[in-house]
C-alpha atoms as a PDB file:
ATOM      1  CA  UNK A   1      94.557-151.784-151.819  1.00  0.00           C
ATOM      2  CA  UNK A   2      93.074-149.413-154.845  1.00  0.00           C
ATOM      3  CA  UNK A   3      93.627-146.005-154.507  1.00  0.00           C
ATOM      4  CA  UNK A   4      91.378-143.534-153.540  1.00  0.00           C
ATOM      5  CA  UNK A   5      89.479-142.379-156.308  1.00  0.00           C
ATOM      6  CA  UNK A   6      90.805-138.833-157.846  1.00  0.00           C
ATOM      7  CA  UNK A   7      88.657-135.588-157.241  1.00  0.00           C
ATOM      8  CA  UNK A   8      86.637-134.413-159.838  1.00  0.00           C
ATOM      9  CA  UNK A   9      88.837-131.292-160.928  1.00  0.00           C
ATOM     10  CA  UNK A  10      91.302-133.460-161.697  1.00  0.00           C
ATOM     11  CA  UNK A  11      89.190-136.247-163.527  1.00  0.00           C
ATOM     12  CA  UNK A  12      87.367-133.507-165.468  1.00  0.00           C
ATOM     13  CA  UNK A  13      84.142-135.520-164.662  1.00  0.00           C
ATOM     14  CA  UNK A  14      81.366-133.588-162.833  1.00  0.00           C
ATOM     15  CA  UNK A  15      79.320-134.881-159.712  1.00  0.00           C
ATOM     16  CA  UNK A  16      75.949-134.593-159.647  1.00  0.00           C
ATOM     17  CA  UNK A  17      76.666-131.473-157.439  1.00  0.00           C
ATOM     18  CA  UNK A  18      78.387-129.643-159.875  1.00  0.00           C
ATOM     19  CA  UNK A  19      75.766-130.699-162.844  1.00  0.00           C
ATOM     20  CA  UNK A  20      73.917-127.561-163.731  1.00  0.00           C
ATOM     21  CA  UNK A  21      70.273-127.620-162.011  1.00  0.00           C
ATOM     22  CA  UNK A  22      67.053-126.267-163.807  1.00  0.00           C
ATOM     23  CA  UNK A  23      66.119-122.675-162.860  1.00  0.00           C
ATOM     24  CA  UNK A  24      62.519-123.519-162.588  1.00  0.00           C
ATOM     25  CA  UNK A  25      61.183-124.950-158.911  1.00  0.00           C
ATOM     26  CA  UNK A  26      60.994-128.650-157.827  1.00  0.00           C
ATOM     27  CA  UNK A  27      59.433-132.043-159.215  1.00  0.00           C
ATOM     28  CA  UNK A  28      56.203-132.314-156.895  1.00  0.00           C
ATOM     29  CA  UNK A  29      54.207-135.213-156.044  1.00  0.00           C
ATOM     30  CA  UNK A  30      51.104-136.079-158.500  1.00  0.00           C
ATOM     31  CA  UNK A  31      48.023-134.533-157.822  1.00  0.00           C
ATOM     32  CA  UNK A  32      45.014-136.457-158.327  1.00  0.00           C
ATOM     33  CA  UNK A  33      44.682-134.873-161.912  1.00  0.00           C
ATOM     34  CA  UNK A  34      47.847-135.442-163.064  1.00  0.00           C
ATOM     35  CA  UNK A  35      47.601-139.379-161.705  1.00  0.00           C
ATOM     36  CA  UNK A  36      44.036-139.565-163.658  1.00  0.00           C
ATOM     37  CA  UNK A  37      45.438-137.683-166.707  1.00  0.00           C
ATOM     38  CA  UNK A  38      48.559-139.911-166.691  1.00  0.00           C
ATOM     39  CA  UNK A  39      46.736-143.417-166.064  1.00  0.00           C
ATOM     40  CA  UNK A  40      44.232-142.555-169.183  1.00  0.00           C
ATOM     41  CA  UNK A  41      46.846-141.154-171.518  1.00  0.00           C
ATOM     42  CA  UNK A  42      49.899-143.260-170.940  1.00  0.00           C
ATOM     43  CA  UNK A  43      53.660-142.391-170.043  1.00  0.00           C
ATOM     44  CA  UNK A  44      53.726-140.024-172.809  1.00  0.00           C
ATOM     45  CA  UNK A  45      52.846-137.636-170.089  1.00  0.00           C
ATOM     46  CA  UNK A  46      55.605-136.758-167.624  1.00  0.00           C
ATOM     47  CA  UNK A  47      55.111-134.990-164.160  1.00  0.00           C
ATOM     48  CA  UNK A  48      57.963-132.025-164.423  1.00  0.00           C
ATOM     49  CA  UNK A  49      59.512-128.631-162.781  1.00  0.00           C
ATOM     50  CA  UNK A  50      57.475-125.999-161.728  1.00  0.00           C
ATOM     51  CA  UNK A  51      58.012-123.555-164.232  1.00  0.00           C
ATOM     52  CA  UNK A  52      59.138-120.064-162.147  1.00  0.00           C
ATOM     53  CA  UNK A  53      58.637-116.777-163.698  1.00  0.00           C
ATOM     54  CA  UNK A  54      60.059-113.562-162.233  1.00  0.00           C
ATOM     55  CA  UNK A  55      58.519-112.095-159.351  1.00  0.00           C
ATOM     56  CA  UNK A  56      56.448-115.161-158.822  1.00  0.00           C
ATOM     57  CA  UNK A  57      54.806-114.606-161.913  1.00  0.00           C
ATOM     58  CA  UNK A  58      54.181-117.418-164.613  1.00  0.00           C
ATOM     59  CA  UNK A  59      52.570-120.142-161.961  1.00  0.00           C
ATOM     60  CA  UNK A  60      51.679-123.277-163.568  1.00  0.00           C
ATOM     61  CA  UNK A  61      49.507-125.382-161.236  1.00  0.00           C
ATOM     62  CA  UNK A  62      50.363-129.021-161.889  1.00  0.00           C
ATOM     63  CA  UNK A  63      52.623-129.077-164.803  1.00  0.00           C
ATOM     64  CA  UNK A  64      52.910-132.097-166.645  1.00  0.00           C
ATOM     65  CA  UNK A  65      55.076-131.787-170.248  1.00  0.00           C
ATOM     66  CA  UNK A  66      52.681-133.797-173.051  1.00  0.00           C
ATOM     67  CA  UNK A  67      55.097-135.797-175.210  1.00  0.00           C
ATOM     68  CA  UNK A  68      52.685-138.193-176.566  1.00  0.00           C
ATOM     69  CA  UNK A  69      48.378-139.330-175.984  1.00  0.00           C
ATOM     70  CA  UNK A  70      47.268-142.724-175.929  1.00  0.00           C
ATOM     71  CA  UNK A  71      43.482-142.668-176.781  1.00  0.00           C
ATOM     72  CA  UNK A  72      40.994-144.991-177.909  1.00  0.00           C
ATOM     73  CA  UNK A  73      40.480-148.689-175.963  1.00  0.00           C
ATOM     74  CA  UNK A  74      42.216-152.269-176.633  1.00  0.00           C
ATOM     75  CA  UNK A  75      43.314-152.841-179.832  1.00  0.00           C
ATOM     76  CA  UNK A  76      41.895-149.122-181.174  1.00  0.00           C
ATOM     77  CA  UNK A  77      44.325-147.616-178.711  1.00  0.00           C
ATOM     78  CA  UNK A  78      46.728-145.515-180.969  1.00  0.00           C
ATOM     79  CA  UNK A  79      49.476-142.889-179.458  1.00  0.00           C
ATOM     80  CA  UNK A  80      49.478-139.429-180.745  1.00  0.00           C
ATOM     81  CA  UNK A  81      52.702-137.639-180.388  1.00  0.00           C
ATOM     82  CA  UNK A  82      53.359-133.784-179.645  1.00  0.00           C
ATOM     83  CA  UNK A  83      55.663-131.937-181.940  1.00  0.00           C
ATOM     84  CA  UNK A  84      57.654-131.055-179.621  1.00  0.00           C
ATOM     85  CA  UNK A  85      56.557-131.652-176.731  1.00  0.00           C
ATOM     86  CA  UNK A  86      54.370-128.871-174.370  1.00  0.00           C
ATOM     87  CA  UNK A  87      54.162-127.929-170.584  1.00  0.00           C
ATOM     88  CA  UNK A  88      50.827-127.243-169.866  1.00  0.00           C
ATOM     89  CA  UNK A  89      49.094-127.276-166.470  1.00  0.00           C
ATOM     90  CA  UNK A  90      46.796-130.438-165.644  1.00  0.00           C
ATOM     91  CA  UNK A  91      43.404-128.329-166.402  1.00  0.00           C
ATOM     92  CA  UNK A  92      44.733-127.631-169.814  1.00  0.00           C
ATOM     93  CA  UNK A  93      46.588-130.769-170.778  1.00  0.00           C
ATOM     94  CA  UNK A  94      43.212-132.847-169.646  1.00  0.00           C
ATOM     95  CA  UNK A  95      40.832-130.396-172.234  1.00  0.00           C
ATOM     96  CA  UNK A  96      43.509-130.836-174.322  1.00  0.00           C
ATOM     97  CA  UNK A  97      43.369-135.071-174.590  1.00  0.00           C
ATOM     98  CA  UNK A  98      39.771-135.071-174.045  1.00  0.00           C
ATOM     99  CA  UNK A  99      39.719-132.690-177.200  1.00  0.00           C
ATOM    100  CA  UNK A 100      41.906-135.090-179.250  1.00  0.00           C
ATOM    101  CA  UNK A 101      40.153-138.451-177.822  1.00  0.00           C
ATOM    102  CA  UNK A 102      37.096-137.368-178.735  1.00  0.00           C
ATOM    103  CA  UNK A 103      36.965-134.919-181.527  1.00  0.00           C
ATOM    104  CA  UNK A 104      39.958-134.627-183.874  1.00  0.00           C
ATOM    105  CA  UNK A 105      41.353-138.541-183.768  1.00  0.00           C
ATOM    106  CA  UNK A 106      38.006-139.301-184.837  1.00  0.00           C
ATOM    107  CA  UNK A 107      37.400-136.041-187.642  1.00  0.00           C
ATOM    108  CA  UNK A 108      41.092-137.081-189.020  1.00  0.00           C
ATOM    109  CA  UNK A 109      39.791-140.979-189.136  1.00  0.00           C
ATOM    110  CA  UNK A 110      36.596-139.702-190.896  1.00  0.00           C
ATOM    111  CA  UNK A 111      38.189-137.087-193.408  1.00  0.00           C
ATOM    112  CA  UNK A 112      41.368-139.197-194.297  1.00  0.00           C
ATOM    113  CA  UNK A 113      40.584-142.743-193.383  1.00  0.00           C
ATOM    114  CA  UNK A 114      43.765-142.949-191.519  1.00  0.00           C
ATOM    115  CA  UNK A 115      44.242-142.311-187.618  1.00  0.00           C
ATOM    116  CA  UNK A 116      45.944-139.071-186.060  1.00  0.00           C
ATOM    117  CA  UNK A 117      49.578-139.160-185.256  1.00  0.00           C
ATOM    118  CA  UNK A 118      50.381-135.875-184.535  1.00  0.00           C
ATOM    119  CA  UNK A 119      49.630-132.496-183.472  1.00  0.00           C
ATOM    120  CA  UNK A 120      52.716-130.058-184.749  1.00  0.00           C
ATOM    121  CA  UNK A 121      52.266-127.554-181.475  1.00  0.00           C
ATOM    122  CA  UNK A 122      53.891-124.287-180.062  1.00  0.00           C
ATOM    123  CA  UNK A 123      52.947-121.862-176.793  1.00  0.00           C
ATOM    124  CA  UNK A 124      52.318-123.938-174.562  1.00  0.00           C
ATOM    125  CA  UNK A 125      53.647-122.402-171.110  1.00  0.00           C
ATOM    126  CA  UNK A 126      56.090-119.324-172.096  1.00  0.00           C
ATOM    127  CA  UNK A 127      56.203-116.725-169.312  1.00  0.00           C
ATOM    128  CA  UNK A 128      54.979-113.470-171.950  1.00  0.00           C
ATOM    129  CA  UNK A 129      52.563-111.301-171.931  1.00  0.00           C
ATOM    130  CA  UNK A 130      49.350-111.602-174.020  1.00  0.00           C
ATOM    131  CA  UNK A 131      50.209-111.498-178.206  1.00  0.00           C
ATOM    132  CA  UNK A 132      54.097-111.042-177.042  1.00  0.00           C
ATOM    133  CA  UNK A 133      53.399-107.126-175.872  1.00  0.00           C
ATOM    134  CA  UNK A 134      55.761-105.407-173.888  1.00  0.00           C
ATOM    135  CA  UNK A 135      53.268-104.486-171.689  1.00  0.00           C
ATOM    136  CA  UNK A 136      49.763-105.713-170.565  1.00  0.00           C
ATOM    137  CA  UNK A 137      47.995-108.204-169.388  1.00  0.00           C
ATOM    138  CA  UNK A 138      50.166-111.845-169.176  1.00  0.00           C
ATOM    139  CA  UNK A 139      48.851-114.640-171.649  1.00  0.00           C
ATOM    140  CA  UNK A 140      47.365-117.774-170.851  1.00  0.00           C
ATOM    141  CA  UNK A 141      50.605-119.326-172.044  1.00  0.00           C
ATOM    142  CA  UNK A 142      52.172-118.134-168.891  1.00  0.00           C
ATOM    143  CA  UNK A 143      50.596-119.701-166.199  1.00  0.00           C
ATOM    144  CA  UNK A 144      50.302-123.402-168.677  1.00  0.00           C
ATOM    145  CA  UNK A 145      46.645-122.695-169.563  1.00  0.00           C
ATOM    146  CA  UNK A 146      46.990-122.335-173.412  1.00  0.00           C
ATOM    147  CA  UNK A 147      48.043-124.194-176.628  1.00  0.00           C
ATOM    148  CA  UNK A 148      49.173-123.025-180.298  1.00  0.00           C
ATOM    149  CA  UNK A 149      47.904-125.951-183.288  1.00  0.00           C
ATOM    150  CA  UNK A 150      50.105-125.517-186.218  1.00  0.00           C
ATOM    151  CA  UNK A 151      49.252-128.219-187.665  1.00  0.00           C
ATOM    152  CA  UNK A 152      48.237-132.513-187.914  1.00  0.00           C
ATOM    153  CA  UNK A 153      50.262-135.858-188.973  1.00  0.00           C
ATOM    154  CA  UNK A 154      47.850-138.331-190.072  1.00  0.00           C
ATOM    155  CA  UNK A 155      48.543-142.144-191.282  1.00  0.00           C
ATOM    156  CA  UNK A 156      51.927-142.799-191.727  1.00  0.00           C
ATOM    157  CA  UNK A 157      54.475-142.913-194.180  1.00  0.00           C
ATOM    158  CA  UNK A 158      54.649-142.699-197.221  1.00  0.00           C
ATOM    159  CA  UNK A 159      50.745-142.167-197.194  1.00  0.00           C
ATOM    160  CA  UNK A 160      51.026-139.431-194.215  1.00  0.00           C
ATOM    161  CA  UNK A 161      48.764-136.092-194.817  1.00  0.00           C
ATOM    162  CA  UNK A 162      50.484-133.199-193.216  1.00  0.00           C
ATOM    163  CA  UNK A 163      47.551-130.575-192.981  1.00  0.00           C
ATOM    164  CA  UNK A 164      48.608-127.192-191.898  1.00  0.00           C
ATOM    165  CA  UNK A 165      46.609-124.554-190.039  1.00  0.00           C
ATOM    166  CA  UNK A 166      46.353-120.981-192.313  1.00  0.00           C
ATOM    167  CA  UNK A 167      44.611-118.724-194.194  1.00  0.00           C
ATOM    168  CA  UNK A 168      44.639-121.057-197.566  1.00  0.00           C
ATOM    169  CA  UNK A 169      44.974-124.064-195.934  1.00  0.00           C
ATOM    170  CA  UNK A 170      44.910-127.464-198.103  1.00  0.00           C
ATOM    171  CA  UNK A 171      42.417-129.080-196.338  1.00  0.00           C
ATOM    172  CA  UNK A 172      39.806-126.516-195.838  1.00  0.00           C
ATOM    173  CA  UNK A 173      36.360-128.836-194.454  1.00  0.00           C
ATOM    174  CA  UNK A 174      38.720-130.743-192.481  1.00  0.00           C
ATOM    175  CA  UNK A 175      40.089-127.516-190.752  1.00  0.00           C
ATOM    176  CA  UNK A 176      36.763-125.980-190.740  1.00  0.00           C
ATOM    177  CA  UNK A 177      35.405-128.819-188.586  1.00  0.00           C
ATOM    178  CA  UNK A 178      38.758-129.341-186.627  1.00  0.00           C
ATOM    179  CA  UNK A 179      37.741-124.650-185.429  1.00  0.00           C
ATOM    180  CA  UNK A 180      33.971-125.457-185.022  1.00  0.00           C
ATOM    181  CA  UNK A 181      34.779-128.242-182.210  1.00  0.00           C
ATOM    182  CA  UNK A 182      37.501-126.325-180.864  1.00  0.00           C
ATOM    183  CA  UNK A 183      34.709-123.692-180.321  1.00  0.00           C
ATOM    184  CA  UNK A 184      33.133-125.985-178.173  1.00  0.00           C
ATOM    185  CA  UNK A 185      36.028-127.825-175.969  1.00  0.00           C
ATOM    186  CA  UNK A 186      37.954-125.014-175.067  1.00  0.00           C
ATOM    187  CA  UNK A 187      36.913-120.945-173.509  1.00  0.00           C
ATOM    188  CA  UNK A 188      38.762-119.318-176.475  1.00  0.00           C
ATOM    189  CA  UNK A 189      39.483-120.410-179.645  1.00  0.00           C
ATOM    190  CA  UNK A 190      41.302-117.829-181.997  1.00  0.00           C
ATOM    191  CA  UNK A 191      43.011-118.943-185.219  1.00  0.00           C
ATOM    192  CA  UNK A 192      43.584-117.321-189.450  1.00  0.00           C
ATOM    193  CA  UNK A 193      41.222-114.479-189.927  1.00  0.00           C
ATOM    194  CA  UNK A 194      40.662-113.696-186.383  1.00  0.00           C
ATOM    195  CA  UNK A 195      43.987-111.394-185.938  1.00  0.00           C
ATOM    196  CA  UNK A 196      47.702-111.096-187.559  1.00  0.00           C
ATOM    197  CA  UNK A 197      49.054-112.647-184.242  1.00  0.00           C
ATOM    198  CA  UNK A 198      46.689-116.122-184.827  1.00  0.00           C
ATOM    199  CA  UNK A 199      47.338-115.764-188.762  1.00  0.00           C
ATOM    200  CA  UNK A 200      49.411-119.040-189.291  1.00  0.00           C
ATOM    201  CA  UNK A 201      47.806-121.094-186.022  1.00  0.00           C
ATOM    202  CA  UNK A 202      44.662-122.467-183.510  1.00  0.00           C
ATOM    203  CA  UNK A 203      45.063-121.126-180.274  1.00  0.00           C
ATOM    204  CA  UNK A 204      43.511-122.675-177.438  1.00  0.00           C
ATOM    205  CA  UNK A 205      42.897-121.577-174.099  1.00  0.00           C
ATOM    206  CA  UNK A 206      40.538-122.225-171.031  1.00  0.00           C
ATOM    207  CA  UNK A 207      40.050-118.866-169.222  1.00  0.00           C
ATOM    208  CA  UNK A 208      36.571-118.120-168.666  1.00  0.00           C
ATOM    209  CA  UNK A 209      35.630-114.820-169.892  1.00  0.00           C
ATOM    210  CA  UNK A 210      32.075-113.778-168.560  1.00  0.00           C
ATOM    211  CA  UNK A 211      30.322-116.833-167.796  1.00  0.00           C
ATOM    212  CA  UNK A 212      30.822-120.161-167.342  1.00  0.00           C
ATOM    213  CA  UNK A 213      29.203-121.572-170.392  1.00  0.00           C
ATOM    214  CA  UNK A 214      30.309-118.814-172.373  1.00  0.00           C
ATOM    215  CA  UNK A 215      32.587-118.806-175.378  1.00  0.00           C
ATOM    216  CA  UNK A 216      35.216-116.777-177.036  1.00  0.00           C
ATOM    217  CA  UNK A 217      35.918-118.202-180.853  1.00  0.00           C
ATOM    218  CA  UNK A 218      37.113-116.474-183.893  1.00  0.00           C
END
């Protein structure tokens, strides 16, 4: 007969009881968003936590964390990876892909010749208040409803263009058109020139301010 097996203490080994457990709330089922979103854009987009802020603050409804798009059809169908990857809510992450699909793969194909392969991103959901204040109003990064663009990968190596977002940026047409779409995709657009906080980046965002079809760009 084999003995009994020892007790973790004295293996050093930990259960899965004693592994530490994320502070945020639990995995939920898909909601019909995230199931659409993830059947269009491919496994690159992974149901996660709840995010939990303090004092039930910070809500994300439907968080999904965007490692990677798929976009295009059949044989056009290229993946476009987030670096690193961002927890946005559903709402978001959709305007987001529909954004890419439609707009920037196709601006990057028509400025460089080469597809998109990645969008170098920050902010998506961070529990803060709006431009980091200690006090106000929270952002739309807290509740998953935002995105920071710092920059695109296009092609691949050793032919990749890395075009950064900023005030003297590289590629300026190519940026210009990349802000004028945004303008039209998302409720807010803010990026260089618009404030020192949005100086080096495109934020994103889709609160309505005012009405519906109205826009907030700079």
């Amino acid at each position: 007969m084999l003995p009994p097996p020892r007790p973790p203490e004295l293996t050093g080994k930990a259960t899965p009881a004693d592994e530490p457990r994320p502070e945020s709330g639990p995995v939920v089922a898909p909601s019909s968003c995230v199931a659409a979103l993830k059947l269009r854009h491919g496994a690159g987009v992974r149901i996660t936590a709840r995010p939990a802020g303090p004092d039930g603050a910070c809500i994300v409804v439907d968080p999904v964390e965007v490692a990677a798009l798929s976009v295009g059809e059949g044989s056009g169908r290229r993946r476009i990876e987030f670096q690193p990857p961002a927890i946005l809510g559903c709402e978001m992450a959709s305007a987001v892909a529909q954004w890419v699909e439609t707009t920037v793969h196709p601006l990057a194909k028509g400025y460089f010749g080469r597809d998109l392969t990645a969008l170098r991103v920050g902010g998506g959901h961070e529990c803060r208040n709006r431009n980091r204040g200690a006090a106000g109003p929270l952002s739309e990064h807290a509740t998953g409803r935002a995105l920071d663009i710092f920059g695109f990968e296009i092609g691949e190596a050793p032919e990749r263009v890395s075009v950064s977002v900023g005030p003297s940026p590289d590629h300026p047409n190519f940026l210009a058109a990349i802000r004028q779409s945004a303008c039209g995709a998302f409720a807010t657009t803010l990026g260089p020139g618009s404030d020192a906080a949005h100086a080096d980046h495109l934020h994103v965002d889709i609160k309505v301010r005012g009405s519906a079809a109205g826009r907030f760009c700079q």
